Amino acid sequence: MGRELLTLAITHKVIQDNYSVICFDFNKDQIIPLELNRTDIEGRKGIYFDIGAVTVLEGLREAEINYPVGEKKLHKYLSREEIKAVLNRKRINVERFYRFQENNHYSIIKGSKITGIGIQSIANGEILPTVSFMSDGISKKNVYINDYRWVQFIRNIPEANRVEVLKQYETFLRKNEKEIFFIMNKTRRSNGAEFVYILGMHYL
């Protein structure tokens, strides 16, 4: 059997029109990003990568941009408990995540409470949802969410209804007693500027 990857998050890069698929690599026991076209995610033979599913790759080209090589197959979907076990085992303290100095870093953070959901404008007139949350007793506010599912959900709500719908969803999440995990990414640009994104959210 080849490389086994659990898909944790999918984001869409509008400018390049491709996707970042964030996976947990069981072989190397770490989070890795893949850069894929839509046909790499789902093709004529069906779906290859899906949230909560394990994909088996024949090989993986490992470089600054990781890319699958050879055959790929969606092997199985994990149960909520199996996914939760992986996330709990690999999660780190939120302050430790913010201290990492790499140019591109991925971590799993466990939240204790959602304190707010909003929307912020970004470049080219696009919008991204944001979330404020508590983790390890620490408050983080207005963190961009670049989870493909969330972005599509927000952009498909008529603008006149967005505030009301977000308030309803925020109330639902605050009352939700399930555990919440964030798949987070911190990038550092050449000018030293840092950006933090939530690439995936799991309620388990």
PDB file of N, CA and C in Angstrom, residues 31 87-100 105-111 135-136 181-182 184:
ATOM      1  N   ILE A  31       1.056  16.876   9.026  1.00  0.00           N
ATOM      2  CA  ILE A  31       0.165  17.540   8.084  1.00  0.00           C
ATOM      3  C   ILE A  31       0.957  17.977   6.861  1.00  0.00           C
ATOM      4  N   LEU A  87      -7.171  14.171  15.394  1.00  0.00           N
ATOM      5  CA  LEU A  87      -7.073  15.602  15.682  1.00  0.00           C
ATOM      6  C   LEU A  87      -6.639  15.857  17.117  1.00  0.00           C
ATOM      7  N   ASN A  88      -7.175  15.089  18.055  1.00  0.00           N
ATOM      8  CA  ASN A  88      -6.784  15.270  19.459  1.00  0.00           C
ATOM      9  C   ASN A  88      -5.317  14.902  19.684  1.00  0.00           C
ATOM     10  N   ARG A  89      -4.850  13.885  18.978  1.00  0.00           N
ATOM     11  CA  ARG A  89      -3.457  13.442  19.152  1.00  0.00           C
ATOM     12  C   ARG A  89      -2.468  14.458  18.596  1.00  0.00           C
ATOM     13  N   LYS A  90      -2.845  15.162  17.531  1.00  0.00           N
ATOM     14  CA  LYS A  90      -1.899  16.053  16.856  1.00  0.00           C
ATOM     15  C   LYS A  90      -2.130  17.540  17.145  1.00  0.00           C
ATOM     16  N   ARG A  91      -3.143  17.877  17.917  1.00  0.00           N
ATOM     17  CA  ARG A  91      -3.416  19.289  18.180  1.00  0.00           C
ATOM     18  C   ARG A  91      -2.322  19.894  19.057  1.00  0.00           C
ATOM     19  N   ILE A  92      -2.148  21.217  18.908  1.00  0.00           N
ATOM     20  CA  ILE A  92      -1.151  21.927  19.707  1.00  0.00           C
ATOM     21  C   ILE A  92      -1.795  23.164  20.340  1.00  0.00           C
ATOM     22  N   ASN A  93      -1.099  23.772  21.274  1.00  0.00           N
ATOM     23  CA  ASN A  93      -1.546  24.995  21.918  1.00  0.00           C
ATOM     24  C   ASN A  93      -1.590  26.138  20.908  1.00  0.00           C
ATOM     25  N   VAL A  94      -2.651  26.950  20.976  1.00  0.00           N
ATOM     26  CA  VAL A  94      -2.827  28.005  19.983  1.00  0.00           C
ATOM     27  C   VAL A  94      -1.701  29.037  20.028  1.00  0.00           C
ATOM     28  N   GLU A  95      -1.184  29.348  21.208  1.00  0.00           N
ATOM     29  CA  GLU A  95      -0.091  30.312  21.289  1.00  0.00           C
ATOM     30  C   GLU A  95       1.188  29.755  20.673  1.00  0.00           C
ATOM     31  N   ARG A  96       1.414  28.469  20.834  1.00  0.00           N
ATOM     32  CA  ARG A  96       2.569  27.849  20.190  1.00  0.00           C
ATOM     33  C   ARG A  96       2.467  27.978  18.673  1.00  0.00           C
ATOM     34  N   PHE A  97       1.261  27.779  18.139  1.00  0.00           N
ATOM     35  CA  PHE A  97       1.058  27.929  16.698  1.00  0.00           C
ATOM     36  C   PHE A  97       1.436  29.336  16.238  1.00  0.00           C
ATOM     37  N   TYR A  98       0.990  30.351  16.961  1.00  0.00           N
ATOM     38  CA  TYR A  98       1.265  31.732  16.558  1.00  0.00           C
ATOM     39  C   TYR A  98       2.746  32.091  16.679  1.00  0.00           C
ATOM     40  N   ARG A  99       3.502  31.316  17.464  1.00  0.00           N
ATOM     41  CA  ARG A  99       4.932  31.611  17.625  1.00  0.00           C
ATOM     42  C   ARG A  99       5.802  30.985  16.548  1.00  0.00           C
ATOM     43  N   PHE A 100       5.277  30.044  15.771  1.00  0.00           N
ATOM     44  CA  PHE A 100       6.099  29.398  14.747  1.00  0.00           C
ATOM     45  C   PHE A 100       6.646  30.433  13.775  1.00  0.00           C
ATOM     46  N   HIS A 105       3.263  27.322   7.771  1.00  0.00           N
ATOM     47  CA  HIS A 105       3.105  26.309   8.818  1.00  0.00           C
ATOM     48  C   HIS A 105       1.636  25.937   8.986  1.00  0.00           C
ATOM     49  N   TYR A 106       1.392  24.634   9.223  1.00  0.00           N
ATOM     50  CA  TYR A 106       0.042  24.117   9.412  1.00  0.00           C
ATOM     51  C   TYR A 106      -0.049  23.446  10.782  1.00  0.00           C
ATOM     52  N   SER A 107      -1.174  23.668  11.472  1.00  0.00           N
ATOM     53  CA  SER A 107      -1.371  23.050  12.784  1.00  0.00           C
ATOM     54  C   SER A 107      -2.847  22.766  13.014  1.00  0.00           C
ATOM     55  N   ILE A 108      -3.115  21.890  13.966  1.00  0.00           N
ATOM     56  CA  ILE A 108      -4.474  21.587  14.413  1.00  0.00           C
ATOM     57  C   ILE A 108      -4.668  22.250  15.775  1.00  0.00           C
ATOM     58  N   ILE A 109      -5.702  23.067  15.884  1.00  0.00           N
ATOM     59  CA  ILE A 109      -6.015  23.787  17.121  1.00  0.00           C
ATOM     60  C   ILE A 109      -7.404  23.362  17.575  1.00  0.00           C
ATOM     61  N   LYS A 110      -7.541  23.104  18.875  1.00  0.00           N
ATOM     62  CA  LYS A 110      -8.854  22.758  19.418  1.00  0.00           C
ATOM     63  C   LYS A 110      -9.469  24.001  20.055  1.00  0.00           C
ATOM     64  N   GLY A 111     -10.665  24.361  19.610  1.00  0.00           N
ATOM     65  CA  GLY A 111     -11.362  25.498  20.179  1.00  0.00           C
ATOM     66  C   GLY A 111     -12.260  25.059  21.328  1.00  0.00           C
ATOM     67  N   SER A 135      -9.531  29.357  22.799  1.00  0.00           N
ATOM     68  CA  SER A 135      -8.771  28.106  22.776  1.00  0.00           C
ATOM     69  C   SER A 135      -7.704  28.174  23.863  1.00  0.00           C
ATOM     70  N   ASP A 136      -7.654  27.173  24.715  1.00  0.00           N
ATOM     71  CA  ASP A 136      -6.670  27.140  25.808  1.00  0.00           C
ATOM     72  C   ASP A 136      -6.755  28.399  26.678  1.00  0.00           C
ATOM     73  N   PHE A 181     -12.544  21.684  16.067  1.00  0.00           N
ATOM     74  CA  PHE A 181     -11.121  21.711  15.730  1.00  0.00           C
ATOM     75  C   PHE A 181     -10.930  22.611  14.509  1.00  0.00           C
ATOM     76  N   PHE A 182      -9.831  23.367  14.511  1.00  0.00           N
ATOM     77  CA  PHE A 182      -9.478  24.236  13.389  1.00  0.00           C
ATOM     78  C   PHE A 182      -8.196  23.716  12.734  1.00  0.00           C
ATOM     79  N   MET A 184      -5.318  25.136  10.839  1.00  0.00           N
ATOM     80  CA  MET A 184      -4.847  26.504  10.678  1.00  0.00           C
ATOM     81  C   MET A 184      -3.526  26.586   9.924  1.00  0.00           C
TER      82      MET A 184
END
